[in-house]
Amino acid sequence: MKVEDFDFHLPEELIAQTPLLDRTSSRLMMIDKETGTRKHGAFTDIYDELVAGDVLVLNDTKVLPARLYGVKEDTGAKIEVLLLKQSEADHWETLVKPAKRVRVGTTISFGDGRLTATCTEEGEQGGRTLKFHYTGVFYEVLNELGEMPLPPYISETLEDRDRYQTVFAKEAGSAAAPTAGLHFTEELLERLRQKGVTITFITLHVGLGTFRPVSVDSIEEHDMHAEFYMMSKETAETLNAAKRDGRRIITVGTTSTRTLETIAQKLDGSFAEDSGWTSIFIYPGYTFKAIDGMITNFHLPKSTLIMLVSALSSREIMLDAYNEAVEEKYRFFSFGDAMFIR
């Protein structure tokens, strides 16, 4: 299957640059995954779409202020660093720009030396492993010196960094937000609980794969980068009970989907307390074992994310829906509108 098969025309002006004032005021496209039948509404319509007994699974990862701006200690050259994954102690896998200026042994200074990092390993496409040096607590220093790592297609400055966090963000470790969750407020979640919808959480720390495009012609040749996930015993028991009772499991976002499918594939459709690294790549032809539906944003052309949603329905149905979203001027990507595939 070719990457080009998942291309569509997206006018640049439809890329949402800023979050809406009210998280729930985004639009919502509701689509039947079998027939492709669609209807349009507001995100608050998700209250009517979900029924008592449904289990809604959200990713409670918290985005780190993972973009750092520093200088080389020896030359003063400006260096940008994006933290991606903590590998051990104070060692982090990162993306560095310009990478050609950072070789093994290079030291970068941030915040007038409050934080420094030494390159210990060189990777591909700007990847570098850095060892950080500091006084105090690393995450406190990072919170003072770092910036939110907004995706490259967003050029506007984010005035309130909390708008790139979900209201339920808890476990720090992501390089990007699980953006489908940005539409929810505490009030909406509470209304859903009162209706009888079970709300439960997993954690997947969004990493390198979010920032790297598919660079091969055939999707079968693409390698996903591993991301760390966790599922609690409580969540596993909630999901197993839903499976036994024949109730729907609805994931919020591709990250929640990938976590559930990773565990369900290992356990033949059931769930257990688990943590580890997943590099699962879901594209058409994949057999889902965990979920019945998904709430997700509108994704990049030719991305692994549009391949995943196509697997839940079909490539033809999803591309038709995406083309209609363009015609209807839906807002795309992180701060954009949402789709409920059910």
Coordinates of C-alpha atoms in Angstrom, one line a residue:
M1 CA 0.0 0.0 0.0
K2 CA 1.4 3.4 -1.0
V3 CA 1.8 6.4 1.2
E4 CA 0.4 8.5 -1.7
D5 CA -2.9 6.6 -1.3
F6 CA -3.5 8.7 1.9
D7 CA -2.9 12.1 0.4
F8 CA -5.6 14.9 0.1
H9 CA -5.6 18.6 -0.7
L10 CA -5.5 20.7 2.5
P11 CA -5.6 24.5 2.1
E12 CA -3.1 26.1 4.5
E13 CA -5.7 28.5 5.9
L14 CA -7.6 25.5 7.5
I15 CA -4.7 24.7 9.8
A16 CA -5.8 26.0 13.2
Q17 CA -3.2 28.3 14.6
T18 CA -4.8 29.1 18.0
P19 CA -7.1 27.3 20.4
L20 CA -10.7 28.4 20.6
L21 CA -11.7 30.3 23.7
D22 CA -14.0 27.5 24.9
R23 CA -12.6 24.0 24.6
T24 CA -16.0 22.5 23.8
S25 CA -16.9 25.0 21.0
S26 CA -15.1 23.0 18.3
R27 CA -17.1 21.4 15.5
L28 CA -17.7 17.6 15.5
M29 CA -18.1 15.4 12.4
M30 CA -19.9 12.1 13.3
I31 CA -19.3 9.2 10.9
D32 CA -20.5 5.7 10.7
K33 CA -17.4 3.6 10.2
E34 CA -19.2 0.9 8.2
T35 CA -21.4 3.0 5.9
G36 CA -19.6 6.3 5.8
T37 CA -22.8 8.1 6.7
R38 CA -22.0 11.5 8.2
K39 CA -23.5 14.3 10.2
H40 CA -22.2 17.6 11.4
G41 CA -22.5 19.3 14.8
A42 CA -20.7 20.8 17.7
F43 CA -18.3 19.0 20.0
T44 CA -20.9 19.2 22.8
D45 CA -23.0 16.8 20.8
I46 CA -20.7 14.1 22.0
Y47 CA -22.9 14.0 25.1
D48 CA -25.8 12.7 22.9
E49 CA -23.6 10.4 21.0
L50 CA -22.4 8.5 24.0
V51 CA -24.7 6.3 26.0
A52 CA -24.9 4.9 29.5
G53 CA -22.5 1.9 29.7
D54 CA -20.0 3.3 27.2
V55 CA -16.4 3.4 28.4
L56 CA -14.4 6.5 27.4
V57 CA -10.6 6.1 27.5
L58 CA -8.4 9.2 27.7
N59 CA -4.7 9.6 27.7
D60 CA -3.6 11.5 30.9
T61 CA 0.0 12.2 29.7
K62 CA 1.3 15.7 30.5
V63 CA 3.3 17.7 28.0
L64 CA 6.7 18.8 29.1
P65 CA 7.9 22.3 28.3
A66 CA 10.3 20.4 26.1
R67 CA 11.7 23.0 23.7
L68 CA 14.9 24.6 24.9
Y69 CA 17.0 27.4 23.3
G70 CA 20.7 27.5 24.2
V71 CA 24.1 28.3 22.9
K72 CA 27.3 26.2 22.3
E73 CA 29.6 26.9 25.2
D74 CA 32.7 27.2 23.0
T75 CA 31.3 29.3 20.1
G76 CA 28.1 30.9 21.3
A77 CA 26.2 29.5 18.3
K78 CA 22.5 29.3 18.9
I79 CA 21.1 25.8 19.3
E80 CA 17.4 24.6 19.6
V81 CA 16.7 21.3 21.5
L82 CA 13.5 19.3 21.7
L83 CA 13.3 16.7 24.4
L84 CA 11.7 13.5 23.2
K85 CA 12.4 10.6 25.6
Q86 CA 14.3 10.1 28.8
S87 CA 16.5 7.0 28.2
E88 CA 18.2 6.8 31.6
A89 CA 18.9 9.1 34.6
D90 CA 19.7 12.5 33.0
H91 CA 20.1 11.2 29.5
W92 CA 17.5 12.3 26.9
E93 CA 16.9 11.5 23.3
T94 CA 16.4 14.8 21.5
L95 CA 16.0 16.6 18.2
V96 CA 18.6 19.3 17.7
K97 CA 18.7 22.2 15.2
P98 CA 21.1 22.8 13.6
A99 CA 22.3 19.3 14.2
K100 CA 25.5 19.7 12.3
R101 CA 26.8 22.0 15.0
V102 CA 26.3 19.4 17.7
R103 CA 28.7 16.5 17.8
V104 CA 29.7 14.0 20.5
G105 CA 31.4 16.1 23.2
T106 CA 29.6 19.4 22.4
T107 CA 28.3 21.2 25.4
I108 CA 25.2 23.4 25.2
S109 CA 24.3 26.0 27.8
F110 CA 20.7 27.1 28.7
G111 CA 19.6 29.9 30.9
D112 CA 23.1 31.4 31.4
G113 CA 24.4 28.1 32.5
R114 CA 21.7 27.1 34.9
L115 CA 21.2 24.0 32.8
T116 CA 23.9 22.5 30.5
A117 CA 23.9 19.4 28.3
T118 CA 26.7 17.4 26.7
C119 CA 26.1 15.3 23.5
T120 CA 26.9 11.7 24.1
E121 CA 25.6 10.1 20.9
E122 CA 24.7 11.2 17.4
G123 CA 21.6 9.8 15.6
E124 CA 19.9 10.2 12.3
Q125 CA 17.8 13.2 11.1
G126 CA 18.9 15.6 13.9
G127 CA 18.6 13.0 16.7
R128 CA 21.1 13.5 19.5
T129 CA 21.4 11.9 23.0
L130 CA 22.2 14.6 25.6
K131 CA 23.3 14.3 29.2
F132 CA 22.0 17.2 31.3
H133 CA 23.7 18.8 34.2
Y134 CA 21.9 21.1 36.7
T135 CA 21.4 21.9 40.4
G136 CA 18.1 21.1 42.0
V137 CA 15.1 19.3 40.4
F138 CA 15.3 18.8 36.7
Y139 CA 11.6 19.3 36.0
E140 CA 11.5 22.5 38.0
V141 CA 14.5 23.9 36.0
L142 CA 12.8 22.7 32.8
N143 CA 9.6 24.4 33.7
E144 CA 11.4 27.7 34.1
L145 CA 13.6 27.5 31.0
G146 CA 11.6 25.4 28.5
E147 CA 8.8 26.3 26.1
M148 CA 5.8 24.2 25.0
P149 CA 6.8 22.2 21.9
L150 CA 4.1 23.2 19.5
P151 CA 4.0 21.3 16.2
P152 CA 5.9 22.9 13.3
Y153 CA 2.7 23.8 11.4
I154 CA 1.7 26.2 14.2
S155 CA 3.3 29.6 13.7
E156 CA 1.4 31.6 16.3
T157 CA 2.6 32.1 19.8
L158 CA 0.6 30.3 22.5
E159 CA -0.3 32.8 25.1
D160 CA -1.5 30.3 27.7
R161 CA 0.6 27.1 27.9
D162 CA -2.2 25.3 29.7
R163 CA -4.2 25.3 26.4
Y164 CA -1.8 22.8 25.1
Q165 CA -2.6 20.5 28.0
T166 CA -5.7 18.5 28.6
V167 CA -7.6 19.3 31.7
F168 CA -6.9 15.8 33.0
A169 CA -3.1 15.8 32.3
K170 CA -1.3 14.1 35.1
E171 CA 1.8 12.0 34.1
A172 CA 4.6 14.3 32.8
G173 CA 6.6 12.9 29.9
S174 CA 5.2 13.9 26.5
A175 CA 6.8 15.9 23.7
A176 CA 3.3 16.7 22.3
A177 CA -0.3 16.8 23.5
P178 CA -2.8 14.0 22.9
T179 CA -4.8 16.6 21.1
A180 CA -8.2 14.9 20.8
G181 CA -8.4 15.3 24.6
L182 CA -8.1 19.1 24.4
H183 CA -11.8 19.4 23.6
F184 CA -13.0 18.1 27.0
T185 CA -13.7 20.2 30.1
E186 CA -14.2 19.0 33.6
E187 CA -17.8 20.0 33.3
L188 CA -18.4 17.9 30.2
L189 CA -16.6 14.9 31.7
E190 CA -18.8 15.2 34.8
R191 CA -22.0 15.4 32.7
L192 CA -20.9 12.2 30.9
R193 CA -20.3 10.5 34.3
Q194 CA -23.7 11.5 35.5
K195 CA -25.2 10.0 32.3
G196 CA -23.6 6.7 33.1
V197 CA -20.5 6.9 30.8
T198 CA -17.5 5.4 32.5
I199 CA -14.4 7.6 32.3
T200 CA -11.0 5.9 32.6
F201 CA -7.4 6.7 31.8
I202 CA -4.2 5.3 30.3
T203 CA -0.9 6.9 29.7
L204 CA 1.1 7.1 26.5
H205 CA 4.0 9.6 26.3
V206 CA 3.9 11.1 22.8
G207 CA 7.4 11.0 21.3
L208 CA 9.5 11.1 18.2
G209 CA 7.0 9.6 15.8
T210 CA 4.8 12.7 16.1
F211 CA 7.5 14.9 14.6
R212 CA 8.8 12.6 11.8
P213 CA 7.0 12.3 8.5
V214 CA 6.6 9.0 6.6
S215 CA 9.6 9.0 4.3
V216 CA 9.1 5.7 2.4
D217 CA 6.9 5.0 -0.6
S218 CA 5.3 1.9 0.8
I219 CA 3.7 2.1 4.2
E220 CA 4.7 -1.4 5.0
E221 CA 8.3 -0.2 5.1
H222 CA 7.7 2.5 7.7
D223 CA 9.1 2.0 11.2
M224 CA 7.3 3.6 14.1
H225 CA 9.4 4.9 16.9
A226 CA 8.7 3.4 20.3
E227 CA 6.6 5.3 22.9
F228 CA 6.2 4.5 26.6
Y229 CA 2.7 3.5 27.9
M230 CA 1.1 2.5 31.1
M231 CA -2.3 0.9 32.0
S232 CA -3.4 0.5 35.6
K233 CA -5.1 -2.5 37.1
E234 CA -8.3 -0.5 37.6
T235 CA -8.4 0.5 33.9
A236 CA -7.8 -3.0 32.8
E237 CA -10.6 -4.4 35.0
T238 CA -13.0 -1.6 33.7
L239 CA -12.2 -2.5 30.1
N240 CA -12.5 -6.3 30.6
A241 CA -15.9 -5.8 32.3
A242 CA -17.0 -3.7 29.3
K243 CA -15.9 -6.5 26.9
R244 CA -17.8 -9.1 28.9
D245 CA -20.9 -7.0 28.9
G246 CA -20.8 -6.1 25.3
R247 CA -20.5 -2.4 26.0
R248 CA -18.7 0.0 23.7
I249 CA -15.1 1.1 24.3
I250 CA -14.4 4.5 22.9
T251 CA -10.9 5.9 22.8
V252 CA -10.1 9.6 22.8
G253 CA -7.3 10.0 20.3
T254 CA -4.9 7.8 18.4
T255 CA -2.5 7.5 21.4
S256 CA -5.2 5.9 23.6
T257 CA -6.1 3.7 20.6
R258 CA -2.5 2.5 20.1
T259 CA -2.1 1.7 23.8
L260 CA -5.3 -0.4 24.1
E261 CA -4.5 -2.2 20.8
T262 CA -0.9 -2.9 22.0
I263 CA -2.2 -4.6 25.1
A264 CA -5.2 -6.4 23.6
Q265 CA -3.0 -7.8 20.8
K266 CA -0.7 -9.4 23.4
L267 CA -3.6 -10.8 25.4
D268 CA -5.9 -11.8 22.6
G269 CA -8.5 -9.1 23.2
S270 CA -8.4 -8.7 26.9
F271 CA -6.5 -6.3 29.2
A272 CA -4.2 -6.4 32.2
E273 CA -2.1 -4.0 34.2
D274 CA 0.9 -3.3 31.9
S275 CA 3.6 -0.9 31.0
G276 CA 6.3 -0.8 28.3
W277 CA 7.2 0.5 24.9
T278 CA 5.0 0.3 21.9
S279 CA 5.8 0.8 18.2
I280 CA 2.5 -0.6 16.9
F281 CA 1.7 0.7 13.4
I282 CA -2.0 0.5 12.5
Y283 CA -3.1 0.9 8.9
P284 CA -5.8 -0.6 6.7
G285 CA -5.9 -4.4 6.9
Y286 CA -5.3 -4.3 10.7
T287 CA -7.8 -6.2 12.8
F288 CA -8.9 -4.2 15.9
K289 CA -9.2 -6.2 19.1
A290 CA -9.8 -3.4 21.7
I291 CA -12.0 -0.6 20.6
D292 CA -15.4 0.1 19.1
G293 CA -15.0 3.8 18.2
M294 CA -12.7 6.7 18.5
I295 CA -12.8 10.5 18.9
T296 CA -10.0 12.1 17.1
N297 CA -8.9 15.4 15.4
F298 CA -8.3 15.8 11.6
H299 CA -4.8 14.8 10.7
L300 CA -2.0 15.5 8.2
P301 CA -2.1 14.1 4.7
K302 CA 0.0 11.0 4.3
S303 CA 0.5 10.7 8.0
T304 CA 0.5 7.5 10.1
L305 CA -2.5 9.0 11.9
I306 CA -4.8 9.2 8.9
M307 CA -3.7 5.6 8.1
L308 CA -4.8 4.6 11.6
V309 CA -8.3 6.1 11.3
S310 CA -8.6 4.6 7.8
A311 CA -8.0 1.2 9.3
L312 CA -10.9 1.7 11.7
S313 CA -13.2 2.5 8.8
S314 CA -11.8 2.4 5.3
R315 CA -9.4 4.5 3.2
E316 CA -12.2 5.5 0.8
I317 CA -14.7 6.4 3.5
M318 CA -12.1 8.5 5.5
L319 CA -10.7 10.3 2.5
D320 CA -14.3 11.2 1.4
A321 CA -15.0 12.5 4.9
Y322 CA -11.7 14.5 4.9
N323 CA -12.5 16.0 1.5
E324 CA -16.0 17.1 2.9
A325 CA -14.2 18.5 6.0
V326 CA -12.1 20.7 3.6
E327 CA -15.2 21.8 1.7
E328 CA -17.0 22.6 5.0
K329 CA -13.9 24.5 6.3
Y330 CA -13.3 22.4 9.3
R331 CA -10.3 23.4 11.4
F332 CA -7.4 20.9 11.2
F333 CA -4.7 19.5 13.4
S334 CA -3.9 20.1 17.1
F335 CA -6.2 23.1 17.8
G336 CA -8.7 22.1 15.2
D337 CA -12.1 20.3 15.1
A338 CA -12.9 16.7 15.9
M339 CA -14.4 13.5 14.4
F340 CA -16.3 10.7 16.1
I341 CA -15.9 7.5 14.3
R342 CA -18.4 5.0 15.6

